[in-house]
mmCIF file of C-alpha atoms in Angstrom:
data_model
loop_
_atom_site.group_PDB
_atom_site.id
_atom_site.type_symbol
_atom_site.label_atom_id
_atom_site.label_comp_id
_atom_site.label_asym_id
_atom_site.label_seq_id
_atom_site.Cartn_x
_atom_site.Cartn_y
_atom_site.Cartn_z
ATOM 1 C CA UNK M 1 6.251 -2.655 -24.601
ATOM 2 C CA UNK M 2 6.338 0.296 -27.331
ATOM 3 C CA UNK M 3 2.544 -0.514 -28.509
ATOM 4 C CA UNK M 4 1.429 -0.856 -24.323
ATOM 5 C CA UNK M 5 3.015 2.968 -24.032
ATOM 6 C CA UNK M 6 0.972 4.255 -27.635
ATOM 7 C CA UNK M 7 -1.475 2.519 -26.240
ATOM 8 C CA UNK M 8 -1.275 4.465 -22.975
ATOM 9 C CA UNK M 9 -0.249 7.347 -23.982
ATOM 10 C CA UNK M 10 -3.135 7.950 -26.223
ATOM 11 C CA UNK M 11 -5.719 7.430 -23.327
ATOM 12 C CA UNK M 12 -4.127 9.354 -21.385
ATOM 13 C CA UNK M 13 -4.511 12.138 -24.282
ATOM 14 C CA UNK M 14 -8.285 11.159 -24.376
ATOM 15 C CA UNK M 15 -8.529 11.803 -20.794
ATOM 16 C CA UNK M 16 -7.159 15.239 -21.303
ATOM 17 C CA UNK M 17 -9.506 16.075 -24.355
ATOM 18 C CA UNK M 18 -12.623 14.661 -21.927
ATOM 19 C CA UNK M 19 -10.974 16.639 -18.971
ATOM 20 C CA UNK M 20 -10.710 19.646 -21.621
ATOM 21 C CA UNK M 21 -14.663 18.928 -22.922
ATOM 22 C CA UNK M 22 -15.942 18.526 -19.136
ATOM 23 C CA UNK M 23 -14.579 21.924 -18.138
ATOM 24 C CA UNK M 24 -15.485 24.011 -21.398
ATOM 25 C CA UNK M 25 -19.344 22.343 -20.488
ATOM 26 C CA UNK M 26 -19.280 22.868 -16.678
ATOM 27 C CA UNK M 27 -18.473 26.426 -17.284
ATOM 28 C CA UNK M 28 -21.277 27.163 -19.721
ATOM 29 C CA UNK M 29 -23.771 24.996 -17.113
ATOM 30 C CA UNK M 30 -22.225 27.305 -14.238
ATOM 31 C CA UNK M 31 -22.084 30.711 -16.122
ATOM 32 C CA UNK M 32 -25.405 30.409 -18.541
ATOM 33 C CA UNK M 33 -27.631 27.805 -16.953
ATOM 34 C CA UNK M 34 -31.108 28.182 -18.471
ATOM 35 C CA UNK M 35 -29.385 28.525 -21.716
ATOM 36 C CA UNK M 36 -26.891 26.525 -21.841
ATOM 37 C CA UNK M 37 -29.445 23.217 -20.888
ATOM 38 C CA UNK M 38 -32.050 24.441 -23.866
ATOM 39 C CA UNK M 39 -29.339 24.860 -26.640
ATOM 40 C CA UNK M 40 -27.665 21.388 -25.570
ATOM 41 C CA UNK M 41 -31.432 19.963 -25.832
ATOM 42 C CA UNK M 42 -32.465 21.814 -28.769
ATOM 43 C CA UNK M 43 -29.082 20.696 -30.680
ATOM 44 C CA UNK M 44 -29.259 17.133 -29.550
ATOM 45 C CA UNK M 45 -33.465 16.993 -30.906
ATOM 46 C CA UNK M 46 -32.375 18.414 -34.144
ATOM 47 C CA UNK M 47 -29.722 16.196 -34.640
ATOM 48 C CA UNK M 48 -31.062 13.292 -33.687
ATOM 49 C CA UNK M 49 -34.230 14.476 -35.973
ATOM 50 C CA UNK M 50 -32.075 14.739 -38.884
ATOM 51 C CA UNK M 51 -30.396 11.448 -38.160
ATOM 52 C CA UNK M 52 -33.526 9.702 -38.308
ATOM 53 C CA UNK M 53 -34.830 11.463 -40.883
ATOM 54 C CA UNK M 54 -31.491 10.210 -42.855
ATOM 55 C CA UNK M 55 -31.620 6.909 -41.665
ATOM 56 C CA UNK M 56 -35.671 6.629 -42.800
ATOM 57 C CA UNK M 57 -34.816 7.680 -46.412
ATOM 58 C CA UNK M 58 -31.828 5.469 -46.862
ATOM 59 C CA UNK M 59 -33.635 2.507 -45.486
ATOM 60 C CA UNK M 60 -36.732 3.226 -47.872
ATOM 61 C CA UNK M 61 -34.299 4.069 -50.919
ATOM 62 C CA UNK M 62 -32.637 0.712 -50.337
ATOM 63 C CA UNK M 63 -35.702 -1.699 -49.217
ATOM 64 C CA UNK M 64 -38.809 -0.120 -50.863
ATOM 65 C CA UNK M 65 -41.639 1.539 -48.116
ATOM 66 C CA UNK M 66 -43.002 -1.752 -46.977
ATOM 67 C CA UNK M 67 -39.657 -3.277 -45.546
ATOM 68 C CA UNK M 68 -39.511 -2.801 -42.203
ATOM 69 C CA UNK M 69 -36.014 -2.743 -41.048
ATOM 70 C CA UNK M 70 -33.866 -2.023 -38.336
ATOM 71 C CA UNK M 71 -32.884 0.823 -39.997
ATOM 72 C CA UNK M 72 -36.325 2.348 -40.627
ATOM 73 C CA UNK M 73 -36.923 1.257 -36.790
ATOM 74 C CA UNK M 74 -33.638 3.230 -36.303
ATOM 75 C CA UNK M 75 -35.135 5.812 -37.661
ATOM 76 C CA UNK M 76 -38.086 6.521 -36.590
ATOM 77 C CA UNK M 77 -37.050 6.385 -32.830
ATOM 78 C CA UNK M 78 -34.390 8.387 -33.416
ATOM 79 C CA UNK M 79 -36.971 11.092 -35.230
ATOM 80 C CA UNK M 80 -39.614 10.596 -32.333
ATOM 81 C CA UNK M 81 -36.767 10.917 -29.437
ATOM 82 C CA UNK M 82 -35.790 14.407 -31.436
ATOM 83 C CA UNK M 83 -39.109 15.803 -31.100
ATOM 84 C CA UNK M 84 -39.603 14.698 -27.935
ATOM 85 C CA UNK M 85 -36.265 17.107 -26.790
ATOM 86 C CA UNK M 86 -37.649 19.893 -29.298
ATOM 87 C CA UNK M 87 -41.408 20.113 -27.679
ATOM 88 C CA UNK M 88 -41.281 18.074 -23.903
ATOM 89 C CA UNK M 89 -37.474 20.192 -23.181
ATOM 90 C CA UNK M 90 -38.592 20.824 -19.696
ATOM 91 C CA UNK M 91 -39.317 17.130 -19.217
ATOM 92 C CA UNK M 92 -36.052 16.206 -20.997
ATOM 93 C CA UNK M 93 -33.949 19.007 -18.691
ATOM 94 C CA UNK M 94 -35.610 17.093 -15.500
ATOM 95 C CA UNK M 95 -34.166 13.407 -16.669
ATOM 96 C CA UNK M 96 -30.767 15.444 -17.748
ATOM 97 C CA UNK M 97 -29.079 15.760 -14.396
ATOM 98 C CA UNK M 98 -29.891 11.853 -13.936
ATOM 99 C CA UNK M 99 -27.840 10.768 -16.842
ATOM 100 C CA UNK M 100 -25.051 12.920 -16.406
ATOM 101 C CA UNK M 101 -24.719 11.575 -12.631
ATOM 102 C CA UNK M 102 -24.851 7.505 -13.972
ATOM 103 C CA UNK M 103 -21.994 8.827 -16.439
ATOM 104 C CA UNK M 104 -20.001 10.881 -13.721
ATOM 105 C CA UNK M 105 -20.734 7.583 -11.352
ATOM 106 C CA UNK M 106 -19.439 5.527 -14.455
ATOM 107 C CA UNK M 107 -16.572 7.580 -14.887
ATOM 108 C CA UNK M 108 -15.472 7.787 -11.561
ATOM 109 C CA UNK M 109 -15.581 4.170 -10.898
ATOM 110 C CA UNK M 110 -13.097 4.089 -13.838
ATOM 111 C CA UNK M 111 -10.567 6.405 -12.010
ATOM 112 C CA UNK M 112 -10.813 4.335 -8.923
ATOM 113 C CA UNK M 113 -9.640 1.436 -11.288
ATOM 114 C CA UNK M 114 -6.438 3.599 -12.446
ATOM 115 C CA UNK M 115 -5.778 4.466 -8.878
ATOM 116 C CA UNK M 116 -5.386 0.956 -7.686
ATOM 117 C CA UNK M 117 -3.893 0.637 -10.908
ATOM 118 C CA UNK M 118 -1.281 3.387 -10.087
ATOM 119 C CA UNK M 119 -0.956 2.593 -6.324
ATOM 120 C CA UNK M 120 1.984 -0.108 -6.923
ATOM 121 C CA UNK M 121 3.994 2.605 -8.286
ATOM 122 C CA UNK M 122 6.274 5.176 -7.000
ATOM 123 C CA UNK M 123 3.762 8.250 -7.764
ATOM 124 C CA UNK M 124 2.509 8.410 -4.496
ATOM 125 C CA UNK M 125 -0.766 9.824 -5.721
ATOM 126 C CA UNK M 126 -2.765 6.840 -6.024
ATOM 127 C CA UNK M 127 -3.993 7.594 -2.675
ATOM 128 C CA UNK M 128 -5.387 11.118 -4.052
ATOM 129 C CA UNK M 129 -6.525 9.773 -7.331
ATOM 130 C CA UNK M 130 -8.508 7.080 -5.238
ATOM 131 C CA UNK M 131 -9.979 10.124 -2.639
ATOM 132 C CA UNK M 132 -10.747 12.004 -5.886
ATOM 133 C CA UNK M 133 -12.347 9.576 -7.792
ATOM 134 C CA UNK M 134 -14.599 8.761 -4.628
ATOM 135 C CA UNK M 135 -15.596 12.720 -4.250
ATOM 136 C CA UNK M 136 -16.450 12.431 -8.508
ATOM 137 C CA UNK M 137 -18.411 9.274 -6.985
ATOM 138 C CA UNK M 138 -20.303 11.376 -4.212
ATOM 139 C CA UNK M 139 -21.250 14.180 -6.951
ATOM 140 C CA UNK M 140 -22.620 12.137 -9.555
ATOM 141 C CA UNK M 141 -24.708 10.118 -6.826
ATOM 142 C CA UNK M 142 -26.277 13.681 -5.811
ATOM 143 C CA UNK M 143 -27.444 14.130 -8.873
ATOM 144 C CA UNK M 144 -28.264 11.164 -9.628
ATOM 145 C CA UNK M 145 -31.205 11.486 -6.643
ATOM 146 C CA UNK M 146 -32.063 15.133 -7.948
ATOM 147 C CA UNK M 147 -31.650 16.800 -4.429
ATOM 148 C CA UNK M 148 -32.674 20.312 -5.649
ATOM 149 C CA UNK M 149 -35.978 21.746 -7.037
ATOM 150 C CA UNK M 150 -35.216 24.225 -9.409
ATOM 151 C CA UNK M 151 -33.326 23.354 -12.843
ATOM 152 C CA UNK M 152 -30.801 26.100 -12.674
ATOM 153 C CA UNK M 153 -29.592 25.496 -9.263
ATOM 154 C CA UNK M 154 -29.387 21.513 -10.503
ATOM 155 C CA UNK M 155 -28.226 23.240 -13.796
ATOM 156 C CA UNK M 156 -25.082 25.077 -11.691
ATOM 157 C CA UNK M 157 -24.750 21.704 -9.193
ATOM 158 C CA UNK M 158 -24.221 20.119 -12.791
ATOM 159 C CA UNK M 159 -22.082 22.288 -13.824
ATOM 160 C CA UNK M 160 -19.677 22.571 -11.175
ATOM 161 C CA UNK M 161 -19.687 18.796 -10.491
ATOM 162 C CA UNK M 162 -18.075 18.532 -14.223
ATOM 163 C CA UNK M 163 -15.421 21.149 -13.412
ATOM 164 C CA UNK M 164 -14.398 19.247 -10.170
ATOM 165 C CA UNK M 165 -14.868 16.189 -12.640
ATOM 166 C CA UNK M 166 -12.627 17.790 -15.299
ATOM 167 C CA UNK M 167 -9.872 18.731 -12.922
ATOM 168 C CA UNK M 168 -9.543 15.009 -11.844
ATOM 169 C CA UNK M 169 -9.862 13.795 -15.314
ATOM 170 C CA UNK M 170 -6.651 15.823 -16.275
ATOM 171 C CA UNK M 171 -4.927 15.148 -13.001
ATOM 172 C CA UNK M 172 -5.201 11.628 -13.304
ATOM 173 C CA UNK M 173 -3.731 11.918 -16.871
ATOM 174 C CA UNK M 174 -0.891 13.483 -15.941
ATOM 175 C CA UNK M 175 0.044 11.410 -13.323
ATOM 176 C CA UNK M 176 -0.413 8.232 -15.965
ATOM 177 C CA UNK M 177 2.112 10.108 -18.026
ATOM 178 C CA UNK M 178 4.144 10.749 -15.449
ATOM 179 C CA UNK M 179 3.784 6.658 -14.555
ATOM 180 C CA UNK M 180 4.328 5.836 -18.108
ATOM 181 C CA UNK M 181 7.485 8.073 -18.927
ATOM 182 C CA UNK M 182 8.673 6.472 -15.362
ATOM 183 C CA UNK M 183 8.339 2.934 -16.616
ATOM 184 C CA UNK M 184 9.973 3.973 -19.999
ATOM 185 C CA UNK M 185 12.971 5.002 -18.323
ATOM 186 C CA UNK M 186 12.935 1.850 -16.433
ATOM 187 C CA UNK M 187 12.799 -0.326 -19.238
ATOM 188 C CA UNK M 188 15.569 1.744 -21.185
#
């Protein structure tokens, strides 16, 4: 029972840091759209650049030039996808709001999970969680079909979908804490 509670209780502490990483992001996609979409692309190219570039020199240091391994393959995609973000951004920016609404879509289905999860207990908020999770559900679908024209106005849709989606994420957290120092009581 003591390793189901860590267990528990450190998700629910990840949900809090994503909760805590969602809001800091929707802000900066609300507040500084145009910006805040090139520096996240920008960052992400040169990293994954470097990566690449790190993963092409071990592989050759280790394997000689003419081995072709998945790490050289590793690599070099990794290198090409970098560029791509540093000189096709725009393109990048357009795909951007896509992704993020599979992953809010993703992530919402998992709070619909905790809800049903939670609804045998004596929180009563499963039923909230569950109307929550749905709304996430909603917002990541609109984005996922792109419904406006200009990037910043996606940009701010974006961003505000992720502060709705952060609020949930730490509501839902507390309320498995809440369920989880419940059930320790219980059990003591």
């Amino acid at each position: 029972a003591k390793e189901i509670c860590s267990m528990t209780k450190s998700f629910s502490t990840t949900f809090m840091i994503a909760a805590l990483v969602y809001l800091i992001l929707g802000l900066a996609l609300v507040i500084w759209p145009g910006t805040a979409c090139l520096v996240i692309c920008y960052a992400v190219g040169i990293l994954l650049m470097l990566y690449g570039l790190a993963r092409i020199l071990a592989q050759w240091n280790s394997l000689g030039f003419l081995s072709l391994g998945n790490g050289y393959l590793l690599g070099l995609v990794s290198l090409l996808l970098g560029l791509l973000l540093l000189i096709r951004t725009e393109a990048v920016l357009a795909v951007f709001g896509t992704v993020l609404g599979l992953v809010i879509m993703a992530d919402s289905l998992i709070k619909l999970q905790i809800s049903y999860q939670l609804r045998g207990s004596h929180i009563g908020s499963a039923r909230r969680n569950a109307i929550c999770a749905l709304v996430t559900f909603i917002l990541g679908l609109l984005m996922l079909f792109n419904p406006f024209k200009a990037v910043n106005a996606m940009t701010i849709f974006i961003g505000a979908s992720l502060l709705i989606d952060g609020v949930i994420n730490f509501i839902i957290a507390l309320d498995v804490r809440r369920y989880l120092h419940d059930t320790v009581t219980i059990m003591e």
